[in-house]
């Protein structure tokens, strides 16, 4: 499981509202959609997903992406 720091927040990116959560650490390595480089396991990063999705909140949550802090910010 991911250990989150702080609460969720919403941000507007490219005209869409995203739910954003800072993650202190994770057990898996993810690929950052911003730079297509790995987000190493154990590194602090950001998880983001579209708040409102055509496919519903559950699908949006399932499609969440893990970003480097610098790539999201
Ligand atoms: Zn990145």
Coordinates of C-alpha atoms and ligand atoms in Angstrom, one line a residue:
X1 CA 0.0 0.0 0.0
X2 CA 1.0 3.6 -0.5
X3 CA 1.6 5.7 2.5
X4 CA 0.2 9.1 1.9
X5 CA 1.3 12.4 3.4
X6 CA -1.2 15.0 4.0
X7 CA -4.6 15.2 2.4
X8 CA -5.9 15.2 -1.1
X9 CA -6.2 18.4 -3.0
X10 CA -7.6 19.4 -6.4
X11 CA -5.7 21.2 -9.1
X12 CA -6.7 22.4 -12.5
X13 CA -4.4 21.1 -15.3
X14 CA -5.1 21.5 -19.0
X15 CA -8.6 22.5 -18.3
X16 CA -9.4 19.4 -16.2
X17 CA -9.8 19.1 -12.5
X18 CA -7.4 16.5 -10.9
X19 CA -7.3 15.1 -7.5
X20 CA -3.7 15.1 -6.3
X21 CA -2.2 13.3 -3.4
X22 CA 1.4 13.4 -2.2
X23 CA 2.9 10.0 -1.5
X24 CA 5.9 9.6 0.7
X25 CA 6.8 6.2 -0.4
X26 CA 5.6 3.3 -2.5
X27 CA 6.5 -0.3 -2.9
X28 CA 6.4 -0.4 -6.6
X29 CA 8.2 1.4 -9.4
X30 CA 6.0 3.4 -11.6
X31 CA 6.6 5.2 -14.9
X32 CA 6.1 8.9 -14.8
X33 CA 3.8 10.1 -17.6
X34 CA 5.6 13.5 -17.7
X35 CA 9.1 12.3 -18.5
X36 CA 8.6 8.6 -19.1
X37 CA 11.3 7.8 -16.6
X38 CA 10.8 5.4 -13.6
X39 CA 9.5 6.7 -10.3
X40 CA 11.6 4.5 -8.1
X41 CA 10.0 2.5 -5.3
X42 CA 10.5 4.3 -2.0
X43 CA 10.6 7.7 -3.4
X44 CA 8.3 10.6 -2.6
X45 CA 6.0 11.5 -5.5
X46 CA 2.6 12.6 -6.5
X47 CA -0.4 10.6 -7.5
X48 CA -3.0 12.3 -9.7
X49 CA -6.3 11.3 -11.3
X50 CA -9.1 13.1 -13.0
X51 CA -11.7 14.1 -10.5
X52 CA -14.5 13.7 -12.9
X53 CA -14.2 11.0 -15.5
X54 CA -16.5 9.9 -18.3
X55 CA -16.1 6.4 -16.9
X56 CA -16.8 7.3 -13.3
X57 CA -14.8 8.0 -10.2
X58 CA -13.8 4.4 -9.7
X59 CA -12.4 4.1 -13.2
X60 CA -10.6 7.5 -12.7
X61 CA -9.1 6.3 -9.5
X62 CA -8.0 3.0 -11.2
X63 CA -6.4 5.1 -13.9
X64 CA -4.4 7.3 -11.5
X65 CA -0.8 8.1 -12.5
X66 CA 2.3 8.5 -10.5
X67 CA 4.4 11.6 -11.2
X68 CA 7.8 12.8 -10.1
X69 CA 7.3 15.8 -7.9
X70 CA 9.2 18.0 -10.3
X71 CA 7.2 16.7 -13.3
X72 CA 3.8 17.4 -11.8
X73 CA 4.8 20.7 -10.1
Ligands
LIG1 ZN1 8.9 12.5 -14.3

